[in-house]
PDB file of C-alpha atoms in Angstrom:
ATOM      1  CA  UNK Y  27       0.000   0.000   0.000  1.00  0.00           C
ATOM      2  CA  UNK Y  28       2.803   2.216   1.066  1.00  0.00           C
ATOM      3  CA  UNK Y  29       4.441   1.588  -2.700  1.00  0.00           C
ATOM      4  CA  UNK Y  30       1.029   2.809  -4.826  1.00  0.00           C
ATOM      5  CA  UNK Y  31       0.347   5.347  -1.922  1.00  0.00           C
ATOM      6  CA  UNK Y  32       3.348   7.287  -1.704  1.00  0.00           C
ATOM      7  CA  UNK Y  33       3.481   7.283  -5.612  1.00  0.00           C
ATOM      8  CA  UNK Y  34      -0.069   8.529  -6.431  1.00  0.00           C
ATOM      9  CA  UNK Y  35       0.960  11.803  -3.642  1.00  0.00           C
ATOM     10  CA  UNK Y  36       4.266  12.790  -5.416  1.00  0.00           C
ATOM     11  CA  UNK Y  37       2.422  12.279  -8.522  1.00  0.00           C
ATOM     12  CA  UNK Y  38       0.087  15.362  -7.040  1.00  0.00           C
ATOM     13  CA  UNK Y  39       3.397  17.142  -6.515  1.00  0.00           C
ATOM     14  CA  UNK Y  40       3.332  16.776  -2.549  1.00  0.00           C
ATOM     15  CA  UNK Y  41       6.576  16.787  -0.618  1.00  0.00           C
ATOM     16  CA  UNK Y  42       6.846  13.307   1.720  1.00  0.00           C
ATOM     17  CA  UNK Y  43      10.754  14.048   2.637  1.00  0.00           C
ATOM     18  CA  UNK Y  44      12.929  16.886   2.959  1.00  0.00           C
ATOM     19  CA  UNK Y  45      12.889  20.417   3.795  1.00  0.00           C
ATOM     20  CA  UNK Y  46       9.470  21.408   2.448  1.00  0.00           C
ATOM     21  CA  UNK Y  47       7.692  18.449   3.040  1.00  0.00           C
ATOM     22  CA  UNK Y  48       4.576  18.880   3.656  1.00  0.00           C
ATOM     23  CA  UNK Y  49       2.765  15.375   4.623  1.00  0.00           C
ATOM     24  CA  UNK Y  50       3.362  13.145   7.754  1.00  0.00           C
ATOM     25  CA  UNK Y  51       3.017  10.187   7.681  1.00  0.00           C
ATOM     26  CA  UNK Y  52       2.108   8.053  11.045  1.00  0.00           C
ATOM     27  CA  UNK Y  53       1.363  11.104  12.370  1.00  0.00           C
ATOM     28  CA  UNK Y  54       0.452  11.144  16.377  1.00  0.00           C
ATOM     29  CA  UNK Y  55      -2.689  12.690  17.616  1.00  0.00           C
ATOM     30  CA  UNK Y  56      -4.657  12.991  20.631  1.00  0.00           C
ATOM     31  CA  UNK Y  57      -7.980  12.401  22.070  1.00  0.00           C
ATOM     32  CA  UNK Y  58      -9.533   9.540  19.990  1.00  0.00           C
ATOM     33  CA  UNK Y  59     -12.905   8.998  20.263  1.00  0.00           C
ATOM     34  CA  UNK Y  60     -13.098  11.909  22.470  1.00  0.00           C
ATOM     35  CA  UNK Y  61     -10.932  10.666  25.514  1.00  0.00           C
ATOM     36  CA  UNK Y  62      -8.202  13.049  26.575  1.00  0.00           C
ATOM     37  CA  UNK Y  63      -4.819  11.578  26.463  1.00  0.00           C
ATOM     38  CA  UNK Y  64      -6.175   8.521  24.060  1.00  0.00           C
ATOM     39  CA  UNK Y  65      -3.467   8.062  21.039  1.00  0.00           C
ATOM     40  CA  UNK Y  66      -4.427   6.869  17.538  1.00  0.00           C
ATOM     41  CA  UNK Y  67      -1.786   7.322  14.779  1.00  0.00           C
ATOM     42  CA  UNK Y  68      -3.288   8.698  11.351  1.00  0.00           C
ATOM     43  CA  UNK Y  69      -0.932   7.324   7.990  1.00  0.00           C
ATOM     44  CA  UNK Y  70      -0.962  10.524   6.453  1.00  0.00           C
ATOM     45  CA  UNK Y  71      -1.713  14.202   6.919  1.00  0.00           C
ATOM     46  CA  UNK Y  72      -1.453  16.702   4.209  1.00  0.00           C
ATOM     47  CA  UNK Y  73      -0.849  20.251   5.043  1.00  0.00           C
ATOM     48  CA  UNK Y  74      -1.692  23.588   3.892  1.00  0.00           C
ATOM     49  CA  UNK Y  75       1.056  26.715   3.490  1.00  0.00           C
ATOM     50  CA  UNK Y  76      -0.446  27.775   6.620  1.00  0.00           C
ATOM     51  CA  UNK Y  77       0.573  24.999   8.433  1.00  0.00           C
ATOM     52  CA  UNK Y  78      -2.871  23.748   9.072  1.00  0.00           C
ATOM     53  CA  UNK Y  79      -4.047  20.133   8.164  1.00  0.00           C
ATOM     54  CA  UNK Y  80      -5.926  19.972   5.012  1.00  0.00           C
ATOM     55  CA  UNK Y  81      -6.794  16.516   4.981  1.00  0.00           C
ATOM     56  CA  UNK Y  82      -6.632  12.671   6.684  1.00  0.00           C
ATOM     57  CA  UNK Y  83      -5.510  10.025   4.471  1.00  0.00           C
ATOM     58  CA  UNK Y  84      -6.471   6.706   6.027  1.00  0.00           C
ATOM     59  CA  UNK Y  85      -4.956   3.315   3.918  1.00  0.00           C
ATOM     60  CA  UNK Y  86      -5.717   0.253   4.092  1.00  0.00           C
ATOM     61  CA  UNK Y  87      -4.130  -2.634   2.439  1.00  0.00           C
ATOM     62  CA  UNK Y  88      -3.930  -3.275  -1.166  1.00  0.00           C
ATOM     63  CA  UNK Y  89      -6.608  -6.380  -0.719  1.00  0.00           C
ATOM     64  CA  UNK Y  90      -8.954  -4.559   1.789  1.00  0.00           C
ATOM     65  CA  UNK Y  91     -12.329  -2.135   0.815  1.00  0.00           C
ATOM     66  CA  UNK Y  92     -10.843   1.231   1.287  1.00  0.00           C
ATOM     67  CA  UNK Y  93     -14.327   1.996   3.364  1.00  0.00           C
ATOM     68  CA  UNK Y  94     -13.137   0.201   6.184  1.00  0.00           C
ATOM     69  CA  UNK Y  95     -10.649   2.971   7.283  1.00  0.00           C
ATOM     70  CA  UNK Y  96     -13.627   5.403   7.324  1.00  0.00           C
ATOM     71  CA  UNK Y  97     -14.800   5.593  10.343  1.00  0.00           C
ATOM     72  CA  UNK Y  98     -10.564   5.895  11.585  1.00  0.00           C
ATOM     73  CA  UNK Y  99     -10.628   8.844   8.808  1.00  0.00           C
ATOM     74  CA  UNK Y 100     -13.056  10.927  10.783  1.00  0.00           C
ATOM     75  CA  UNK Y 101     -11.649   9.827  14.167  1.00  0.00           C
ATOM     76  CA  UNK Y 102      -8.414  11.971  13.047  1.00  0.00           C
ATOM     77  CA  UNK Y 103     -10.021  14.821  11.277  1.00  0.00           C
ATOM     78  CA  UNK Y 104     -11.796  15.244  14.864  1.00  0.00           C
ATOM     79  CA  UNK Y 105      -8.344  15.483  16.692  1.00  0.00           C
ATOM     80  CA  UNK Y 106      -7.114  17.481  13.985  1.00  0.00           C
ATOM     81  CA  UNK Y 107     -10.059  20.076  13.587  1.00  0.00           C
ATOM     82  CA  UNK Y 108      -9.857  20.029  17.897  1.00  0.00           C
ATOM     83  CA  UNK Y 109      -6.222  21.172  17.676  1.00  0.00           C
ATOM     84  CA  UNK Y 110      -6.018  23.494  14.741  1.00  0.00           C
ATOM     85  CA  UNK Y 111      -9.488  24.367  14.814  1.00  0.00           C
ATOM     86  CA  UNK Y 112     -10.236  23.485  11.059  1.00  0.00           C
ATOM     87  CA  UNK Y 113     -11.436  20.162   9.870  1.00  0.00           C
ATOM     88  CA  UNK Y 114      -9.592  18.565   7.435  1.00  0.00           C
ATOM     89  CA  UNK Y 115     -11.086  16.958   4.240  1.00  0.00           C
ATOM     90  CA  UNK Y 116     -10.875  12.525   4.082  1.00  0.00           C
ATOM     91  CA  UNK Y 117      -9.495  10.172   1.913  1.00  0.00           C
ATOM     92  CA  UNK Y 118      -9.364   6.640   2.527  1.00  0.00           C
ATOM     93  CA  UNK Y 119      -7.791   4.294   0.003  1.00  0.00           C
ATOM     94  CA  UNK Y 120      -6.288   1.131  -0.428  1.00  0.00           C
ATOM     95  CA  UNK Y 121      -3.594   2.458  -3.246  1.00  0.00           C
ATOM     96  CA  UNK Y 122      -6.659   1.013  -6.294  1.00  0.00           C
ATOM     97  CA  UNK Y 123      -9.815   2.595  -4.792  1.00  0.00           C
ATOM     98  CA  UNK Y 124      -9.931   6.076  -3.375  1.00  0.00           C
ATOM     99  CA  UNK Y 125     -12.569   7.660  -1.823  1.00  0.00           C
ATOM    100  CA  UNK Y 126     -13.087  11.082  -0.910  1.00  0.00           C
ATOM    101  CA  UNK Y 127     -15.608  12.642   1.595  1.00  0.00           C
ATOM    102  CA  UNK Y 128     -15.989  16.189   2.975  1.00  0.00           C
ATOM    103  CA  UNK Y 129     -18.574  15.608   6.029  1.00  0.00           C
ATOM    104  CA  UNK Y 130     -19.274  19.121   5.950  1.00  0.00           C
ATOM    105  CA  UNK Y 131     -20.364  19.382   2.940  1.00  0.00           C
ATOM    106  CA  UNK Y 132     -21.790  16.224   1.533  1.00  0.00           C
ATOM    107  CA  UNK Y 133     -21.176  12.018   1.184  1.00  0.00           C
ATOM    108  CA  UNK Y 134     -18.195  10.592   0.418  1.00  0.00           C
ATOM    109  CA  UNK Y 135     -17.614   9.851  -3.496  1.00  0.00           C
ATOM    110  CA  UNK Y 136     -15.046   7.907  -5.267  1.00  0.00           C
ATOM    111  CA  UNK Y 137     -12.189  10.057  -6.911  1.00  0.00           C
ATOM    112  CA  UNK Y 138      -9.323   9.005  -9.056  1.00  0.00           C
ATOM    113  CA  UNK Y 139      -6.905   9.948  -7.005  1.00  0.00           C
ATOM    114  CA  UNK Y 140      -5.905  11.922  -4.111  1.00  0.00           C
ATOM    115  CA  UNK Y 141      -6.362  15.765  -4.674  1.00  0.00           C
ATOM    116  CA  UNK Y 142      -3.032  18.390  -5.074  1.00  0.00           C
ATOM    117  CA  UNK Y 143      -2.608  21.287  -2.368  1.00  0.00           C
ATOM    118  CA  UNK Y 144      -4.022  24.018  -4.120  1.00  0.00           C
ATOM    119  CA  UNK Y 145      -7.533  21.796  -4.409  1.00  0.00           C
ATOM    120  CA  UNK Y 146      -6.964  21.156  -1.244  1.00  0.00           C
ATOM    121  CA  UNK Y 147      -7.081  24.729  -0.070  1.00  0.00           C
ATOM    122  CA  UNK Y 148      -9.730  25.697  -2.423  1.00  0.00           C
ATOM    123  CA  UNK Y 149     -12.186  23.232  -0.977  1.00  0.00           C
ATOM    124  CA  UNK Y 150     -11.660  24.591   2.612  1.00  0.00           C
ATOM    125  CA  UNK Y 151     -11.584  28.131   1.446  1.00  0.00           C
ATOM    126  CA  UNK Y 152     -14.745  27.529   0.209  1.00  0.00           C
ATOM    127  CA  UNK Y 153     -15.756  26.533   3.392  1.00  0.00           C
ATOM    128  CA  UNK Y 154     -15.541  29.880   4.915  1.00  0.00           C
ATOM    129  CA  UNK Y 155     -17.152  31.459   1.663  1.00  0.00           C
ATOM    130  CA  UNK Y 156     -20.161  30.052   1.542  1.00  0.00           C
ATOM    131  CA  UNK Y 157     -23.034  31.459   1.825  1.00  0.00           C
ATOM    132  CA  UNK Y 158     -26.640  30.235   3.137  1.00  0.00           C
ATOM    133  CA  UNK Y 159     -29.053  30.217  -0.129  1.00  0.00           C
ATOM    134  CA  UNK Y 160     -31.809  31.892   1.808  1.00  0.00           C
ATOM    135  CA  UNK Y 161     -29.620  34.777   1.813  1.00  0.00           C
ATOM    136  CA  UNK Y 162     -29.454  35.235  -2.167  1.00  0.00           C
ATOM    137  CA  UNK Y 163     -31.707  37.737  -4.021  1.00  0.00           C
ATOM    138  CA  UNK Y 164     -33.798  35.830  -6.494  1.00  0.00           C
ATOM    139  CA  UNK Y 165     -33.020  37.046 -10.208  1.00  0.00           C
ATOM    140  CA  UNK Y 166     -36.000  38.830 -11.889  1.00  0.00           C
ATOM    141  CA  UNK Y 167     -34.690  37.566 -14.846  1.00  0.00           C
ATOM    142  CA  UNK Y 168     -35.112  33.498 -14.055  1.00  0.00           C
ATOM    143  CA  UNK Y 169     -38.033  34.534 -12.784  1.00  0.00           C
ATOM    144  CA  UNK Y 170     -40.691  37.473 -12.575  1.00  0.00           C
ATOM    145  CA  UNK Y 171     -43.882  35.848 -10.695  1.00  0.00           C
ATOM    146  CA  UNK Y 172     -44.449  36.252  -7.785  1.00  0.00           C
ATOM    147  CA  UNK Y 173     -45.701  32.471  -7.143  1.00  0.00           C
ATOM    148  CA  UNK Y 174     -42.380  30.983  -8.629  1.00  0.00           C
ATOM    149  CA  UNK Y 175     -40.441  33.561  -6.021  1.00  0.00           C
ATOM    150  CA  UNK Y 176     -42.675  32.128  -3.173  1.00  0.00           C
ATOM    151  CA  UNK Y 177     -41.889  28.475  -4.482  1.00  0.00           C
ATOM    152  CA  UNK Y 178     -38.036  29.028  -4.519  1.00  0.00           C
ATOM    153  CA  UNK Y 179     -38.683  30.763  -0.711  1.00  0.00           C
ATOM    154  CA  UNK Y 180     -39.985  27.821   0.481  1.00  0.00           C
ATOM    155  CA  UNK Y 181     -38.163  25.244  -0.828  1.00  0.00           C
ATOM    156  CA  UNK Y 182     -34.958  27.082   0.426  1.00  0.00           C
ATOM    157  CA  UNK Y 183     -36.475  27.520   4.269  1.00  0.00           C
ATOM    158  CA  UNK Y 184     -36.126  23.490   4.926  1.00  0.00           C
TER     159      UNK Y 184
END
């Protein structure tokens, strides 16, 4: 796993050694499940220019579902998001299958690979960006009745 892992994130142009690396790999972090002081070890971390983690990868074995590490995934991102108070995206894979999920913003979906740094950043700027639909002026020019307006209102409130 390490062998098609490793390969697929220097193909995205991310830094596992040296100077300006900028993933960790087996890296330590606190308060699993919730318990203070309880130690789980995530594979690998990716990490912005700000120093902040932008996301979990969880692997499993070449021969194992990829799924099975998701569950572990979000374990991490919680001890990440706790100490650097932003939640990191997920990726669990098994170097074949990769899967990536966002639990802020929607299910997890199967991706090709594991995402580069600046889609990376652009998915948790987003984050911050967004804003509630409610909050959006309808356009006269979609619509102009005043029943359609009252539709979109109320489909929006739930």
């Amino acid at each position: 796993r390490k062998l098609y892992i490793d390969a697929m994130l220097i193909g995205m142009d991310w830094e596992l050694e040296g100077p300006n690396a900028d993933v960790s790999q087996e890296l330590e972090v606190e308060g699993m499940t919730g318990v203070p002081g309880q130690k789980g070890y995530a594979d690998y971390v990716l990490w912005g220019k700000d120093g902040r983690p932008l996301a979990v990868v969880e692997a499993k074995k070449a021969s194992r579902d990829p799924n099975e590490g998701r569950i572990q995934a979000a374990l991490y991102a919680d001890c990440l998001e706790r100490k650097f108070h932003q939640r990191p995206v997920m990726f669990t894979t098994n170097g074949f299958d990769t899967f990536f999920w966002d639990d802020t913003a929607g299910p997890q979906r199967k991706v090709s690979r594991i995402f580069c740094k600046a889609d990376l950043e652009r998915i948790i700027r987003r984050r911050a960006e967004k804003l509630p639909l409610a909050t959006l002026p309808i356009s006269q020019a979609i619509t102009d009745r005043i029943y359609q307006q009252a539709a979109i209102r109320a489909a929006l409130a739930d």
